[in-house]
Amino acid sequence: MKSIVEKGQTLLVDGPASVSLLSGDVNVLGAPLKVEEKLVVREGKRLPFTVLETSTLELLLGQGACINEVENETVPASWVDATDQILGLGKPATVLVVGGVDSGKTSFCTFVVNQAVKQTLRTCVVDADLGQSDIGPPSTVGYNFLTEPVKDLFEIDAQDAVFVGSTSPSGAINKVIEGLVQLKSRIMDAGVDLLVINTDGWVEGEEAVGYKRRLITEVGSDVVVGLQRTTELDPILGGLGDVKVIVMGSPELIASRSREKRKLLRELSYKKYLKDAKVQSFSLNWIDVEDSILGSGGQLHHKRLQNLRSLLRINPLYSEETLTDVLVVLNKIGGVTEEQIEAAEDYFQKRVKIIREGDEEGLLVGLKDEENRFLGIGVIHEVDYKRKMLKIFTPVAEKVSTISFGQITLDKTCKELGLSTVFATDL
Ligand SMILES: Nc1ncnc2c1ncn2[C@@H]1O[C@H](COP(=O)(O)OP(=O)(O)O)[C@@H](O)[C@H]1O
Ligand SMILES: [Mg+2]
């Protein structure tokens, strides 16, 4: 469908849709759309096409897509103002963007980095929103430098990232903060004029406030930008000392997304980062594991194994012992009672964790090289307990030294099945 839009109007496109410019002058959050360039708007996303000269656009709308033409710019004047203040800061400057769910954080980050690259600043964007990450796969904190304006941060791949393994920060606060501090130091070493950090939408409640304040101070922010509807960010933004605070309202034309849409967006992102994946085998004898009992302990000595067998009255497929736990893997049909487990725990004076062959299927993992750099994500296909081999579905082609275990499980179509604690070390 062709659409002619007058100068000064904005076309809001809610995906799934694709848009190409046939003639005229259009930009998206400050990034110009080239003639003939096709831009995909994912389902659950809205992009504003600001028309600078009367333009003709070709639109392909998928199921549930919609378009809306509105008068004027949808980028608020306060965003332009904040951007001017940010671009006027001394270099290097670190800006952290906070706000609730769907408050415009990603759109503001896109807008500000676009203005910065247009002014030829060396610009880097870090995405610390685990659940709705644009840069890097879900459950990671990723970054990259920009060389030209972008319409959608999803277009950028992560140059480097840290794997957290969960899509919500509440159980992973330290991991996110440590990861960000580590990434920031690498970015500073590489040289940067403007570093923009996007965050997740968890802002209300004591825990969220504490987490966001720690992020601001421990990562070291010169400016915090808050996007708020009413006063929900006051507890986060008050009394931050030397940190400059810029508070803005959310734009009026925000499209909010349902939980289902968020999940769908994550699914698209997993798919993007598992594209061209194949099953690869890794020996537990040759790689390190992180956040997993499996592979972090040692074999039980003969006598202890005998006792384990007699206490559980079963011959486990696999067992392993760490300082605090005994991991016992049973085949699909074997069973043990609570009493037997308790007896074994009494004997070992450790937690005895029973899992079943196959429980590991679909668990999300992160792969790292020998310098501890993130290489990509993967999904556990199966564990061959007899040979101590992990079979992982992953596109990573480089040499892997460490595998970090996440908590999310995915099915074969990259749909999230839920959280798994199968190899969790602290539950
Ligand atoms: N200035 C704007 N003009 C038009 N739409 C916007 C604007 N800012 C945000 N939106 C839309 O509102 C929705 C939420 O914005 P987003 O930036 O993704 O928020 P957050 O990152 O805080 O969840 C998105 O679909 C986005 O395209
Ligand atoms: Mg966002």
Coordinates of C-alpha atoms and ligand atoms in Angstrom, one line a residue:
M1 CA 0.0 0.0 0.0
K2 CA 1.3 3.4 -0.9
S3 CA 0.9 6.3 1.4
I4 CA 1.6 10.0 0.8
V5 CA 2.4 11.9 3.9
E6 CA 2.6 15.7 4.1
K7 CA 5.6 17.6 5.4
G8 CA 5.5 18.1 9.2
Q9 CA 3.4 15.0 9.9
T10 CA 4.5 11.8 11.7
L11 CA 3.5 8.4 10.6
L12 CA 3.3 5.9 13.6
V13 CA 3.7 2.4 12.4
D14 CA 3.0 -0.5 14.7
G15 CA 4.5 -3.8 13.5
P16 CA 4.6 -6.3 12.1
A17 CA 5.1 -4.2 9.1
S18 CA 7.7 -3.1 6.6
V19 CA 8.2 0.4 5.3
S20 CA 10.2 1.7 2.4
L21 CA 10.6 5.3 1.3
L22 CA 9.8 5.8 -2.4
S23 CA 10.5 9.5 -2.5
G24 CA 10.8 12.4 0.0
D25 CA 12.6 12.9 3.2
V26 CA 11.8 10.9 6.3
N27 CA 13.7 10.1 9.5
V28 CA 13.1 7.8 12.4
L29 CA 14.3 9.1 15.8
G30 CA 16.8 11.3 14.0
A31 CA 18.1 8.6 11.6
P32 CA 17.3 9.3 7.9
L33 CA 15.6 6.7 5.9
K34 CA 17.2 6.2 2.5
V35 CA 15.2 6.0 -0.7
E36 CA 14.4 2.4 -1.5
E37 CA 15.6 1.3 2.0
K38 CA 13.2 -1.2 3.6
L39 CA 12.7 -1.0 7.3
V40 CA 11.0 -3.8 9.3
V41 CA 8.9 -2.9 12.3
R42 CA 8.7 -6.0 14.5
E43 CA 5.4 -7.1 16.1
G44 CA 5.0 -5.3 19.4
K45 CA 7.1 -2.3 18.3
R46 CA 6.1 1.1 17.1
L47 CA 8.4 3.4 15.1
P48 CA 7.7 7.0 14.4
F49 CA 8.4 8.1 10.8
T50 CA 8.9 11.9 10.9
V51 CA 8.2 13.5 7.5
L52 CA 10.5 16.4 6.7
E53 CA 9.5 16.8 3.1
T54 CA 6.2 15.5 1.6
S55 CA 7.0 11.8 1.0
T56 CA 5.7 8.7 -0.6
L57 CA 6.0 5.5 1.5
E58 CA 5.3 1.9 0.5
L59 CA 3.8 0.0 3.5
L60 CA 3.4 -3.7 3.9
L61 CA 1.2 -4.5 6.9
G62 CA 1.2 -7.8 8.6
Q63 CA -1.6 -9.2 10.8
G64 CA -2.4 -6.8 13.7
A65 CA -0.2 -4.0 12.2
C66 CA -1.6 -0.5 12.2
I67 CA -0.6 3.0 11.1
N68 CA -1.6 6.3 12.5
E69 CA -0.8 9.7 11.0
V70 CA -0.3 12.4 13.6
E71 CA 0.4 16.2 13.4
N72 CA 3.9 17.3 14.2
E73 CA 6.9 15.6 15.7
T74 CA 6.3 12.9 18.3
V75 CA 9.8 13.4 19.8
P76 CA 9.0 15.8 22.6
A77 CA 10.8 19.2 22.9
S78 CA 12.2 18.0 26.3
W79 CA 14.1 15.2 24.5
V80 CA 15.7 17.6 22.2
D81 CA 16.6 19.8 25.1
A82 CA 18.0 16.9 27.1
T83 CA 20.0 15.8 24.1
D84 CA 21.6 19.3 23.8
Q85 CA 22.6 19.2 27.4
I86 CA 24.1 15.8 27.1
L87 CA 26.0 16.7 23.9
G88 CA 27.4 19.7 25.7
L89 CA 29.0 17.7 28.5
G90 CA 32.7 17.2 28.9
K91 CA 34.1 14.0 27.3
P92 CA 33.9 11.2 28.0
A93 CA 30.4 11.3 29.4
T94 CA 28.3 8.5 30.8
V95 CA 24.5 8.8 30.6
L96 CA 22.2 6.3 32.3
V97 CA 18.6 6.2 31.2
V98 CA 15.9 5.0 33.7
G99 CA 12.2 4.8 33.5
G100 CA 9.3 2.3 33.9
V101 CA 8.2 -0.2 31.4
D102 CA 7.3 1.4 28.1
S103 CA 8.3 4.9 29.2
G104 CA 10.3 5.6 26.0
K105 CA 13.8 4.6 27.3
T106 CA 14.9 2.7 24.1
S107 CA 13.4 5.4 21.9
F108 CA 15.2 8.2 23.8
C109 CA 18.5 6.3 23.8
T110 CA 18.2 5.8 20.0
F111 CA 17.4 9.5 19.6
V112 CA 20.3 10.7 21.7
V113 CA 22.9 8.4 20.1
N114 CA 21.8 9.4 16.7
Q115 CA 22.4 13.1 17.4
A116 CA 25.7 12.2 18.9
V117 CA 27.0 10.2 15.8
K118 CA 25.7 13.0 13.6
Q119 CA 28.1 15.3 15.5
T120 CA 30.8 12.8 14.9
L121 CA 31.2 11.9 18.6
R122 CA 32.6 8.4 19.3
T123 CA 29.4 7.0 20.7
C124 CA 28.7 3.7 22.4
V125 CA 25.4 2.3 23.7
V126 CA 25.1 -0.4 26.4
D127 CA 21.9 -2.3 26.7
A128 CA 21.3 -3.4 30.3
D129 CA 17.6 -4.3 29.8
L130 CA 17.7 -8.1 30.2
G131 CA 14.2 -8.8 29.2
Q132 CA 13.7 -6.3 26.4
S133 CA 17.3 -6.0 25.1
D134 CA 17.8 -4.5 21.8
I135 CA 21.6 -5.1 21.6
G136 CA 22.6 -8.7 22.2
P137 CA 20.4 -11.6 23.0
P138 CA 17.8 -11.5 25.9
S139 CA 19.4 -12.1 29.3
T140 CA 22.6 -10.4 28.4
V141 CA 24.1 -6.9 28.8
G142 CA 25.6 -6.0 25.5
Y143 CA 27.2 -3.0 23.8
N144 CA 28.5 -1.6 20.6
F145 CA 29.8 1.6 19.1
L146 CA 27.8 3.4 16.4
T147 CA 29.2 4.4 13.1
E148 CA 26.0 5.9 11.7
P149 CA 22.5 6.8 13.0
V150 CA 20.2 3.8 13.5
K151 CA 16.4 3.6 13.3
D152 CA 16.1 0.7 15.7
L153 CA 18.8 -0.4 18.1
F154 CA 17.9 -4.0 17.3
E155 CA 19.9 -3.4 14.0
I156 CA 23.1 -3.3 16.1
D157 CA 24.8 -6.5 17.1
A158 CA 26.7 -6.7 20.3
Q159 CA 30.4 -6.3 19.9
D160 CA 30.8 -7.6 23.4
A161 CA 28.4 -8.6 26.2
V162 CA 28.1 -10.4 29.5
F163 CA 25.7 -13.3 29.9
V164 CA 23.4 -13.0 32.9
G165 CA 21.0 -15.9 32.1
S166 CA 17.8 -14.4 33.4
T167 CA 15.3 -12.0 31.8
S168 CA 14.6 -10.2 35.0
P169 CA 17.2 -8.3 37.1
S170 CA 15.6 -9.0 40.5
G171 CA 17.5 -12.2 41.1
A172 CA 20.6 -11.1 39.3
I173 CA 21.4 -7.6 40.6
N174 CA 25.0 -8.2 41.4
K175 CA 25.7 -10.0 38.2
V176 CA 24.2 -7.1 36.1
I177 CA 26.1 -4.5 38.1
E178 CA 29.4 -6.3 38.0
G179 CA 28.9 -7.0 34.3
L180 CA 28.2 -3.4 33.6
V181 CA 31.3 -2.2 35.5
Q182 CA 33.4 -4.7 33.5
L183 CA 32.0 -3.6 30.2
K184 CA 32.3 0.1 31.0
S185 CA 36.0 -0.3 31.7
R186 CA 36.5 -2.1 28.4
I187 CA 34.6 0.7 26.6
M188 CA 36.6 3.4 28.3
D189 CA 39.8 1.6 27.3
A190 CA 38.6 1.5 23.7
G191 CA 38.0 5.3 23.9
V192 CA 34.6 6.9 23.9
D193 CA 33.1 10.4 23.9
L194 CA 29.5 9.5 24.9
L195 CA 28.4 6.3 26.5
V196 CA 24.6 5.8 26.8
I197 CA 23.4 3.0 29.1
N198 CA 19.8 1.8 28.7
T199 CA 18.2 0.0 31.7
D200 CA 15.2 -2.2 32.5
G201 CA 11.8 -0.9 33.5
W202 CA 11.9 -2.3 37.1
V203 CA 11.7 1.0 39.1
E204 CA 9.1 0.6 41.8
G205 CA 9.5 -0.8 45.2
E206 CA 12.4 -0.7 47.6
E207 CA 14.5 -3.4 45.9
A208 CA 14.1 -1.8 42.5
V209 CA 15.1 1.6 43.9
G210 CA 18.1 0.2 45.6
Y211 CA 19.2 -1.6 42.5
K212 CA 18.8 1.5 40.2
R213 CA 20.7 3.7 42.7
R214 CA 23.5 1.1 42.9
L215 CA 23.6 1.1 39.1
I216 CA 23.9 4.8 38.9
T217 CA 26.7 5.1 41.5
E218 CA 28.7 1.9 41.0
V219 CA 28.8 2.1 37.2
G220 CA 29.7 5.8 37.5
S221 CA 27.2 8.0 35.7
D222 CA 27.7 11.7 34.9
V223 CA 24.0 12.2 34.0
V224 CA 20.9 10.2 34.8
V225 CA 18.0 10.7 32.5
G226 CA 14.6 9.8 34.0
L227 CA 11.5 9.2 31.9
Q228 CA 8.5 9.3 34.2
R229 CA 4.7 9.5 34.0
T230 CA 4.1 11.1 37.4
T231 CA 6.5 10.9 40.3
E232 CA 7.4 7.2 40.2
L233 CA 11.2 7.9 39.8
D234 CA 11.5 10.4 42.7
P235 CA 13.0 7.7 45.1
I236 CA 15.6 6.8 42.5
L237 CA 16.6 10.3 41.4
G238 CA 16.6 12.1 44.8
G239 CA 19.9 13.0 46.6
L240 CA 22.3 11.6 44.0
G241 CA 25.0 14.2 44.9
D242 CA 27.2 15.1 41.9
V243 CA 25.2 13.2 39.4
K244 CA 23.3 15.5 37.1
V245 CA 19.6 14.5 36.8
I246 CA 17.4 15.3 33.9
V247 CA 13.8 14.4 34.4
M248 CA 11.3 14.3 31.5
G249 CA 7.8 13.1 30.9
S250 CA 7.1 10.1 28.7
P251 CA 6.0 11.0 25.2
E252 CA 2.2 11.0 24.7
L253 CA 2.1 8.5 21.9
I254 CA 3.7 5.7 23.7
A255 CA 2.5 2.2 22.7
S256 CA 2.4 -0.1 25.6
R257 CA 3.1 -3.8 25.1
S258 CA 1.5 -6.7 26.8
R259 CA 3.5 -9.5 28.5
E260 CA 2.7 -11.7 25.6
K261 CA 4.1 -9.1 23.1
R262 CA 7.3 -8.8 25.2
K263 CA 7.7 -12.6 25.2
L264 CA 7.2 -12.6 21.4
L265 CA 9.9 -9.9 21.0
R266 CA 12.3 -12.0 23.1
E267 CA 11.4 -15.0 20.9
L268 CA 12.4 -13.1 17.8
S269 CA 15.6 -12.0 19.5
Y270 CA 16.5 -15.6 20.5
K271 CA 15.9 -16.6 16.9
K272 CA 18.1 -13.9 15.6
Y273 CA 21.0 -15.0 17.9
L274 CA 20.5 -18.8 17.3
K275 CA 20.3 -18.4 13.5
D276 CA 22.6 -20.9 11.8
A277 CA 23.0 -22.8 15.0
K278 CA 24.0 -26.5 15.1
V279 CA 24.5 -29.0 17.8
Q280 CA 28.0 -29.1 19.1
S281 CA 29.6 -31.2 21.7
F282 CA 31.7 -30.0 24.6
S283 CA 33.5 -32.2 27.0
L284 CA 33.0 -31.3 30.7
N285 CA 36.7 -32.3 31.1
W286 CA 37.8 -29.6 28.8
I287 CA 35.6 -26.6 29.5
D288 CA 34.8 -24.6 32.6
V289 CA 31.3 -24.1 33.7
E290 CA 29.7 -21.2 35.6
D291 CA 26.5 -21.1 37.7
S292 CA 26.1 -24.8 37.4
I293 CA 26.5 -27.7 39.8
L294 CA 27.1 -30.0 36.8
G295 CA 30.8 -29.9 36.0
S296 CA 31.9 -27.9 39.0
G297 CA 32.5 -30.7 41.4
G298 CA 34.3 -34.1 41.3
Q299 CA 33.5 -37.7 41.2
L300 CA 32.4 -39.4 44.4
H301 CA 34.9 -41.7 45.8
H302 CA 34.2 -45.4 45.6
K303 CA 32.9 -45.9 49.1
R304 CA 30.8 -42.7 49.1
L305 CA 29.2 -43.7 45.8
Q306 CA 28.4 -47.2 47.3
N307 CA 26.8 -45.5 50.2
L308 CA 24.8 -43.2 48.0
R309 CA 23.5 -46.1 46.0
S310 CA 22.5 -48.0 49.1
L311 CA 20.8 -45.0 50.7
L312 CA 18.9 -44.1 47.6
R313 CA 18.4 -47.7 46.6
I314 CA 19.1 -46.9 43.0
N315 CA 22.1 -46.8 40.8
P316 CA 22.4 -43.2 39.5
L317 CA 23.2 -42.6 35.9
Y318 CA 25.6 -39.9 37.1
S319 CA 26.7 -38.3 40.3
E320 CA 29.1 -35.5 41.3
E321 CA 30.0 -33.8 44.5
T322 CA 30.9 -30.2 45.3
L323 CA 31.7 -28.7 48.7
T324 CA 28.1 -28.1 49.4
D325 CA 26.1 -30.4 47.1
V326 CA 25.8 -33.8 45.7
L327 CA 24.2 -33.9 42.3
V328 CA 22.5 -37.1 41.4
V329 CA 21.1 -37.8 37.9
L330 CA 18.5 -40.5 37.5
N331 CA 17.3 -42.0 34.3
K332 CA 13.8 -41.3 33.1
I333 CA 12.1 -44.0 35.1
G334 CA 14.0 -44.3 38.3
G335 CA 12.5 -42.8 41.5
V336 CA 13.6 -42.0 45.1
T337 CA 11.6 -41.0 48.1
E338 CA 11.9 -37.9 50.3
E339 CA 13.1 -40.2 53.2
Q340 CA 15.9 -41.6 51.1
I341 CA 17.0 -38.2 50.1
E342 CA 17.0 -37.0 53.7
A343 CA 19.0 -40.1 54.7
A344 CA 21.6 -39.3 52.0
E345 CA 21.7 -35.7 53.1
D346 CA 22.4 -36.8 56.7
Y347 CA 25.2 -39.0 55.6
F348 CA 26.9 -36.5 53.3
Q349 CA 26.0 -33.4 55.3
K350 CA 25.3 -31.7 52.1
R351 CA 22.3 -30.9 49.9
V352 CA 21.5 -33.9 47.7
K353 CA 20.0 -32.7 44.5
I354 CA 18.2 -35.2 42.4
I355 CA 17.5 -34.5 38.7
R356 CA 16.5 -36.6 35.8
E357 CA 18.1 -37.3 32.5
G358 CA 16.5 -34.9 30.0
D359 CA 15.6 -32.2 32.6
E360 CA 18.4 -30.1 31.1
E361 CA 16.9 -29.9 27.7
G362 CA 16.3 -26.3 26.4
L363 CA 18.3 -24.6 29.1
L364 CA 19.8 -21.3 27.8
V365 CA 23.6 -21.0 28.1
G366 CA 26.2 -18.4 27.3
L367 CA 29.5 -19.3 25.7
K368 CA 32.8 -17.5 26.4
D369 CA 36.4 -17.6 25.1
E370 CA 39.6 -18.0 27.0
E371 CA 39.7 -14.3 27.7
N372 CA 36.3 -14.5 29.2
R373 CA 34.7 -12.7 26.3
F374 CA 31.1 -13.5 25.3
L375 CA 30.9 -15.4 22.1
G376 CA 27.2 -16.1 21.9
I377 CA 24.3 -18.0 23.3
G378 CA 23.2 -21.6 23.0
V379 CA 20.6 -24.0 24.2
I380 CA 21.3 -27.4 25.8
H381 CA 20.3 -30.1 23.5
E382 CA 21.2 -32.9 25.9
V383 CA 23.8 -34.0 28.3
D384 CA 25.5 -37.3 27.7
Y385 CA 26.2 -38.2 31.3
K386 CA 28.1 -41.4 30.5
R387 CA 30.7 -39.5 28.3
K388 CA 30.5 -36.2 30.3
M389 CA 29.6 -34.3 27.2
L390 CA 27.4 -31.3 26.8
K391 CA 25.5 -31.1 23.5
I392 CA 24.6 -27.5 22.8
F393 CA 22.7 -26.0 19.9
T394 CA 24.7 -22.8 19.2
P395 CA 25.9 -20.8 16.2
V396 CA 29.3 -20.1 18.0
A397 CA 32.1 -21.2 15.8
E398 CA 35.1 -19.9 17.9
K399 CA 36.9 -21.9 20.5
V400 CA 34.8 -22.1 23.7
S401 CA 36.5 -22.1 27.1
T402 CA 33.6 -21.4 29.5
I403 CA 29.9 -22.2 29.4
S404 CA 27.6 -20.1 31.8
F405 CA 24.4 -21.7 32.7
G406 CA 21.2 -19.6 32.6
Q407 CA 17.8 -20.1 34.2
I408 CA 15.6 -19.8 31.1
T409 CA 14.4 -22.8 29.1
L410 CA 13.3 -22.5 25.5
D411 CA 11.5 -25.0 23.3
K412 CA 12.6 -25.8 19.7
T413 CA 10.8 -22.7 18.3
C414 CA 12.5 -20.4 20.8
K415 CA 9.4 -19.9 23.0
E416 CA 10.2 -19.4 26.6
L417 CA 9.0 -22.4 28.7
G418 CA 9.8 -20.9 32.0
L419 CA 12.6 -20.9 34.6
S420 CA 14.7 -23.9 35.4
T421 CA 16.8 -24.5 38.5
V422 CA 18.0 -27.9 37.3
F423 CA 21.7 -27.1 37.7
A424 CA 21.3 -24.1 40.0
T425 CA 24.0 -23.8 42.6
D426 CA 22.1 -21.9 45.3
L427 CA 18.5 -23.3 45.4
Ligands
LIG1 N1 8.8 9.8 20.7 C1 8.1 8.8 20.4 N2 7.2 8.9 19.3 C2 6.4 7.8 19.0 N3 6.4 6.7 19.6 C3 7.2 6.5 20.6 C4 8.1 7.5 21.1 N4 8.8 7.1 22.2 C5 8.4 5.8 22.3 N5 7.4 5.5 21.4 C6 6.8 4.1 21.3 O1 6.3 3.7 22.6 C7 6.7 2.4 22.8 C8 7.5 2.3 24.1 O2 8.7 2.9 23.8 P1 10.2 2.3 24.2 O3 11.2 3.3 23.7 O4 10.3 0.9 23.6 O5 10.0 2.2 25.7 P2 10.9 1.4 26.8 O6 12.2 1.1 26.2 O7 10.9 2.3 28.0 O8 10.1 0.2 27.1 C9 7.4 1.9 21.6 O9 6.6 1.1 20.8 C10 7.9 3.2 20.9 O10 8.1 3.1 19.6
MG2 MG 13.3 -0.6 25.9

